[in-house]
């Protein structure tokens, strides 16, 4: 019973959607376990580009059940429009299931996300403003609304009235914002609940039964390790657990069920939003990578910050996720860039070297990256389908990344399409 997890190993947008789409072709079910519509996963299939936010990337395989687990936060308005938009493109949703335990992003969460970011001023996190943090806050405060509530109108109205009153008080009295019309919100969201009711089912039971029946399961990670609430660059992180262990709590499966954990990285590094980024390139090379790689946010359209591959952070990801292998995407973007650099360690002001990613920003602030340089490559590699077809410089680069990260590289992406992938 192979159960595969796909996780991001950097700061997100590593091309997880593409890897998930490839592996989903061999999976019997696809499951998402954390995060919400802060994610933006791109799948290029049959010449068409799909940008998926909450719907698992396996949805393009019409017979593959796609499940949304208990650890996800679900914006009912957004998922309804995602379903409508994809339906218009011929995608079917007969196999979509949503766990009743998943928490619901309410409009006041979105308002509070915006207001708290504004209150932080220059110290803002640069969130996607989708209400993710405030929704997870309510979950852990134990006052959240769940999908179960959403599809039971009377329960929903009662709970939404109680929590909405408190949220309005915080919005108006703490932040000086505009209150929500709670009865209008209840009326609107009850309609979403009616639309979503047919999808609600116990995902942990479905996954368990699939595992017992020896089916192949694919767990789709969103966000990434360096955005993990514990193992990321706190506080510049998201509010969930994108690391592999998050799959177990977010889906309701035991760790012994997992057989394979694939980490996805880019051949360089990007980050959207604020926070430390040791190998960031604030120069022409960074601009070239951004433009060549189309590095603009899938969810918010923000330009992504770009920088060299950082083996210290990917090594950290190999460890905290227990990775079985790595997939390295966007090698093609690095062609014609000239000399390439990879960060192999950090150096402290006293000259000492750091090989493990520091736990606090204060320690990281003192660190400067130590680089190894590589001969660059040129030309179009997007039609290479075997490792041997790649220019020698590419092979040297990938083999050295493998060594530095301490993890086999099983896939190398040379373009956005499904087939633009070298499997080793
Ligand atoms: P995700 O959030 O990890 O799923 O990644 P995103 O979809 O947000 O961003 C990755 C972007 O890179 C998308 O536009 C993909 O189509 C694209 N992409 C993925 N793999 C490759 C690759 O190997 N080469 C190129 N050129 N683009 C890729
Ligand atoms: P995928 O799944 C890249 C970032 C935001 C911000 C921080 C907190 O497409 O890789 P949040 O709205 O979650 O409270 O924002 O996390 N962030 C992402 N960055 N890819 C993502 O998802 C992200 N999801 C959240 O930019 O810095
Ligand atoms: Mg993305």
PDB file of N, CA, C and O in Angstrom, residues 294-334:
ATOM      1  N   UNK A 294       8.912  33.314 -14.650  1.00  0.00           N
ATOM      2  CA  UNK A 294       7.524  33.751 -14.431  1.00  0.00           C
ATOM      3  C   UNK A 294       7.196  33.737 -12.952  1.00  0.00           C
ATOM      4  O   UNK A 294       6.158  33.240 -12.520  1.00  0.00           O
ATOM      5  N   UNK A 295       8.112  34.289 -12.150  1.00  0.00           N
ATOM      6  CA  UNK A 295       7.958  34.201 -10.699  1.00  0.00           C
ATOM      7  C   UNK A 295       7.054  35.305 -10.149  1.00  0.00           C
ATOM      8  O   UNK A 295       7.501  36.300  -9.566  1.00  0.00           O
ATOM      9  N   UNK A 296       5.772  35.097 -10.363  1.00  0.00           N
ATOM     10  CA  UNK A 296       4.738  35.997  -9.839  1.00  0.00           C
ATOM     11  C   UNK A 296       3.686  35.113  -9.185  1.00  0.00           C
ATOM     12  O   UNK A 296       3.304  34.078  -9.741  1.00  0.00           O
ATOM     13  N   UNK A 297       3.230  35.492  -7.983  1.00  0.00           N
ATOM     14  CA  UNK A 297       2.368  34.625  -7.166  1.00  0.00           C
ATOM     15  C   UNK A 297       1.150  34.097  -7.911  1.00  0.00           C
ATOM     16  O   UNK A 297       0.474  34.847  -8.607  1.00  0.00           O
ATOM     17  N   UNK A 298       0.879  32.796  -7.734  1.00  0.00           N
ATOM     18  CA  UNK A 298      -0.284  32.160  -8.358  1.00  0.00           C
ATOM     19  C   UNK A 298      -1.574  32.628  -7.687  1.00  0.00           C
ATOM     20  O   UNK A 298      -2.628  32.707  -8.303  1.00  0.00           O
ATOM     21  N   UNK A 299      -1.496  32.969  -6.393  1.00  0.00           N
ATOM     22  CA  UNK A 299      -2.690  33.357  -5.644  1.00  0.00           C
ATOM     23  C   UNK A 299      -2.868  34.864  -5.611  1.00  0.00           C
ATOM     24  O   UNK A 299      -3.958  35.384  -5.830  1.00  0.00           O
ATOM     25  N   UNK A 300      -1.775  35.609  -5.360  1.00  0.00           N
ATOM     26  CA  UNK A 300      -1.924  37.055  -5.171  1.00  0.00           C
ATOM     27  C   UNK A 300      -1.308  37.875  -6.307  1.00  0.00           C
ATOM     28  O   UNK A 300      -1.484  39.099  -6.328  1.00  0.00           O
ATOM     29  N   UNK A 301      -0.565  37.223  -7.206  1.00  0.00           N
ATOM     30  CA  UNK A 301       0.056  37.947  -8.320  1.00  0.00           C
ATOM     31  C   UNK A 301       1.285  38.752  -7.910  1.00  0.00           C
ATOM     32  O   UNK A 301       1.887  39.439  -8.738  1.00  0.00           O
ATOM     33  N   UNK A 302       1.672  38.682  -6.620  1.00  0.00           N
ATOM     34  CA  UNK A 302       2.829  39.466  -6.169  1.00  0.00           C
ATOM     35  C   UNK A 302       4.119  38.939  -6.814  1.00  0.00           C
ATOM     36  O   UNK A 302       4.272  37.727  -6.971  1.00  0.00           O
ATOM     37  N   UNK A 303       5.071  39.848  -7.152  1.00  0.00           N
ATOM     38  CA  UNK A 303       6.358  39.354  -7.662  1.00  0.00           C
ATOM     39  C   UNK A 303       7.029  38.524  -6.577  1.00  0.00           C
ATOM     40  O   UNK A 303       7.012  38.900  -5.406  1.00  0.00           O
ATOM     41  N   UNK A 304       7.590  37.368  -6.966  1.00  0.00           N
ATOM     42  CA  UNK A 304       8.285  36.550  -5.967  1.00  0.00           C
ATOM     43  C   UNK A 304       9.721  37.039  -5.831  1.00  0.00           C
ATOM     44  O   UNK A 304      10.347  37.396  -6.832  1.00  0.00           O
ATOM     45  N   UNK A 305      10.223  37.041  -4.618  1.00  0.00           N
ATOM     46  CA  UNK A 305      11.641  37.343  -4.379  1.00  0.00           C
ATOM     47  C   UNK A 305      12.431  36.128  -4.873  1.00  0.00           C
ATOM     48  O   UNK A 305      11.966  34.990  -4.737  1.00  0.00           O
ATOM     49  N   UNK A 306      13.602  36.367  -5.460  1.00  0.00           N
ATOM     50  CA  UNK A 306      14.363  35.252  -6.039  1.00  0.00           C
ATOM     51  C   UNK A 306      15.772  35.203  -5.471  1.00  0.00           C
ATOM     52  O   UNK A 306      16.318  36.229  -5.047  1.00  0.00           O
ATOM     53  N   UNK A 307      16.368  34.017  -5.463  1.00  0.00           N
ATOM     54  CA  UNK A 307      17.737  33.877  -4.959  1.00  0.00           C
ATOM     55  C   UNK A 307      18.327  32.530  -5.331  1.00  0.00           C
ATOM     56  O   UNK A 307      17.656  31.681  -5.939  1.00  0.00           O
ATOM     57  N   UNK A 308      19.588  32.314  -4.954  1.00  0.00           N
ATOM     58  CA  UNK A 308      20.281  31.056  -5.260  1.00  0.00           C
ATOM     59  C   UNK A 308      19.721  29.898  -4.445  1.00  0.00           C
ATOM     60  O   UNK A 308      19.122  30.109  -3.381  1.00  0.00           O
ATOM     61  N   UNK A 309      19.945  28.709  -4.909  1.00  0.00           N
ATOM     62  CA  UNK A 309      19.564  27.496  -4.178  1.00  0.00           C
ATOM     63  C   UNK A 309      20.308  27.509  -2.840  1.00  0.00           C
ATOM     64  O   UNK A 309      21.506  27.763  -2.780  1.00  0.00           O
ATOM     65  N   UNK A 310      19.570  27.215  -1.785  1.00  0.00           N
ATOM     66  CA  UNK A 310      20.144  27.223  -0.442  1.00  0.00           C
ATOM     67  C   UNK A 310      20.105  25.802   0.107  1.00  0.00           C
ATOM     68  O   UNK A 310      19.054  25.307   0.529  1.00  0.00           O
ATOM     69  N   UNK A 311      21.265  25.150   0.096  1.00  0.00           N
ATOM     70  CA  UNK A 311      21.307  23.751   0.542  1.00  0.00           C
ATOM     71  C   UNK A 311      21.096  23.630   2.051  1.00  0.00           C
ATOM     72  O   UNK A 311      20.697  22.570   2.532  1.00  0.00           O
ATOM     73  N   UNK A 312      21.340  24.733   2.797  1.00  0.00           N
ATOM     74  CA  UNK A 312      21.119  24.660   4.251  1.00  0.00           C
ATOM     75  C   UNK A 312      19.627  24.473   4.523  1.00  0.00           C
ATOM     76  O   UNK A 312      19.232  23.631   5.334  1.00  0.00           O
ATOM     77  N   UNK A 313      18.773  25.228   3.805  1.00  0.00           N
ATOM     78  CA  UNK A 313      17.340  25.096   4.075  1.00  0.00           C
ATOM     79  C   UNK A 313      16.790  23.770   3.528  1.00  0.00           C
ATOM     80  O   UNK A 313      15.935  23.157   4.149  1.00  0.00           O
ATOM     81  N   UNK A 314      17.298  23.330   2.405  1.00  0.00           N
ATOM     82  CA  UNK A 314      16.757  22.074   1.858  1.00  0.00           C
ATOM     83  C   UNK A 314      17.211  20.882   2.724  1.00  0.00           C
ATOM     84  O   UNK A 314      16.450  19.957   2.954  1.00  0.00           O
ATOM     85  N   UNK A 315      18.452  20.969   3.250  1.00  0.00           N
ATOM     86  CA  UNK A 315      18.905  19.924   4.187  1.00  0.00           C
ATOM     87  C   UNK A 315      18.011  19.879   5.428  1.00  0.00           C
ATOM     88  O   UNK A 315      17.656  18.825   5.932  1.00  0.00           O
ATOM     89  N   UNK A 316      17.642  21.063   5.911  1.00  0.00           N
ATOM     90  CA  UNK A 316      16.713  21.181   7.042  1.00  0.00           C
ATOM     91  C   UNK A 316      15.391  20.478   6.690  1.00  0.00           C
ATOM     92  O   UNK A 316      14.833  19.727   7.485  1.00  0.00           O
ATOM     93  N   UNK A 317      14.936  20.693   5.451  1.00  0.00           N
ATOM     94  CA  UNK A 317      13.687  20.062   5.002  1.00  0.00           C
ATOM     95  C   UNK A 317      13.824  18.555   4.878  1.00  0.00           C
ATOM     96  O   UNK A 317      12.891  17.815   5.186  1.00  0.00           O
ATOM     97  N   UNK A 318      14.990  18.111   4.405  1.00  0.00           N
ATOM     98  CA  UNK A 318      15.213  16.661   4.290  1.00  0.00           C
ATOM     99  C   UNK A 318      15.038  16.039   5.681  1.00  0.00           C
ATOM    100  O   UNK A 318      14.380  15.011   5.847  1.00  0.00           O
ATOM    101  N   UNK A 319      15.589  16.714   6.694  1.00  0.00           N
ATOM    102  CA  UNK A 319      15.541  16.166   8.060  1.00  0.00           C
ATOM    103  C   UNK A 319      14.137  16.246   8.667  1.00  0.00           C
ATOM    104  O   UNK A 319      13.599  15.223   9.091  1.00  0.00           O
ATOM    105  N   UNK A 320      13.517  17.449   8.668  1.00  0.00           N
ATOM    106  CA  UNK A 320      12.257  17.574   9.426  1.00  0.00           C
ATOM    107  C   UNK A 320      11.073  16.883   8.733  1.00  0.00           C
ATOM    108  O   UNK A 320      10.061  16.616   9.376  1.00  0.00           O
ATOM    109  N   UNK A 321      11.242  16.582   7.455  1.00  0.00           N
ATOM    110  CA  UNK A 321      10.175  15.845   6.757  1.00  0.00           C
ATOM    111  C   UNK A 321      10.476  14.358   6.634  1.00  0.00           C
ATOM    112  O   UNK A 321       9.610  13.584   6.234  1.00  0.00           O
ATOM    113  N   UNK A 322      11.730  13.974   6.899  1.00  0.00           N
ATOM    114  CA  UNK A 322      12.123  12.587   6.653  1.00  0.00           C
ATOM    115  C   UNK A 322      11.987  12.224   5.190  1.00  0.00           C
ATOM    116  O   UNK A 322      11.401  11.195   4.831  1.00  0.00           O
ATOM    117  N   UNK A 323      12.534  13.072   4.310  1.00  0.00           N
ATOM    118  CA  UNK A 323      12.321  12.876   2.863  1.00  0.00           C
ATOM    119  C   UNK A 323      12.943  11.580   2.341  1.00  0.00           C
ATOM    120  O   UNK A 323      14.064  11.222   2.701  1.00  0.00           O
ATOM    121  N   UNK A 324      12.208  10.912   1.464  1.00  0.00           N
ATOM    122  CA  UNK A 324      12.745   9.739   0.762  1.00  0.00           C
ATOM    123  C   UNK A 324      13.506  10.186  -0.479  1.00  0.00           C
ATOM    124  O   UNK A 324      14.482   9.579  -0.875  1.00  0.00           O
ATOM    125  N   UNK A 325      12.992  11.245  -1.136  1.00  0.00           N
ATOM    126  CA  UNK A 325      13.650  11.739  -2.344  1.00  0.00           C
ATOM    127  C   UNK A 325      13.247  13.193  -2.599  1.00  0.00           C
ATOM    128  O   UNK A 325      12.312  13.709  -1.978  1.00  0.00           O
ATOM    129  N   UNK A 326      13.974  13.796  -3.543  1.00  0.00           N
ATOM    130  CA  UNK A 326      13.698  15.190  -3.910  1.00  0.00           C
ATOM    131  C   UNK A 326      13.317  15.279  -5.384  1.00  0.00           C
ATOM    132  O   UNK A 326      13.843  14.530  -6.215  1.00  0.00           O
ATOM    133  N   UNK A 327      12.424  16.204  -5.697  1.00  0.00           N
ATOM    134  CA  UNK A 327      12.149  16.568  -7.094  1.00  0.00           C
ATOM    135  C   UNK A 327      12.635  18.010  -7.251  1.00  0.00           C
ATOM    136  O   UNK A 327      12.249  18.867  -6.454  1.00  0.00           O
ATOM    137  N   UNK A 328      13.501  18.250  -8.224  1.00  0.00           N
ATOM    138  CA  UNK A 328      14.026  19.608  -8.443  1.00  0.00           C
ATOM    139  C   UNK A 328      13.405  20.163  -9.726  1.00  0.00           C
ATOM    140  O   UNK A 328      13.635  19.640 -10.815  1.00  0.00           O
ATOM    141  N   UNK A 329      12.612  21.228  -9.588  1.00  0.00           N
ATOM    142  CA  UNK A 329      11.949  21.831 -10.743  1.00  0.00           C
ATOM    143  C   UNK A 329      12.697  23.041 -11.278  1.00  0.00           C
ATOM    144  O   UNK A 329      13.546  23.604 -10.603  1.00  0.00           O
ATOM    145  N   UNK A 330      12.303  23.428 -12.470  1.00  0.00           N
ATOM    146  CA  UNK A 330      12.730  24.698 -13.071  1.00  0.00           C
ATOM    147  C   UNK A 330      14.229  24.802 -13.327  1.00  0.00           C
ATOM    148  O   UNK A 330      14.793  25.904 -13.290  1.00  0.00           O
ATOM    149  N   UNK A 331      14.863  23.668 -13.592  1.00  0.00           N
ATOM    150  CA  UNK A 331      16.272  23.717 -13.976  1.00  0.00           C
ATOM    151  C   UNK A 331      16.411  24.541 -15.262  1.00  0.00           C
ATOM    152  O   UNK A 331      17.372  25.286 -15.452  1.00  0.00           O
ATOM    153  N   UNK A 332      15.400  24.431 -16.150  1.00  0.00           N
ATOM    154  CA  UNK A 332      15.424  25.158 -17.434  1.00  0.00           C
ATOM    155  C   UNK A 332      15.550  26.665 -17.245  1.00  0.00           C
ATOM    156  O   UNK A 332      16.146  27.360 -18.072  1.00  0.00           O
ATOM    157  N   UNK A 333      14.987  27.181 -16.141  1.00  0.00           N
ATOM    158  CA  UNK A 333      15.016  28.633 -15.901  1.00  0.00           C
ATOM    159  C   UNK A 333      16.451  29.140 -15.725  1.00  0.00           C
ATOM    160  O   UNK A 333      16.742  30.304 -15.998  1.00  0.00           O
ATOM    161  N   UNK A 334      17.352  28.263 -15.288  1.00  0.00           N
ATOM    162  CA  UNK A 334      18.726  28.701 -15.013  1.00  0.00           C
ATOM    163  C   UNK A 334      19.622  28.725 -16.250  1.00  0.00           C
ATOM    164  O   UNK A 334      20.786  29.112 -16.144  1.00  0.00           O
TER     165      UNK A 334
END
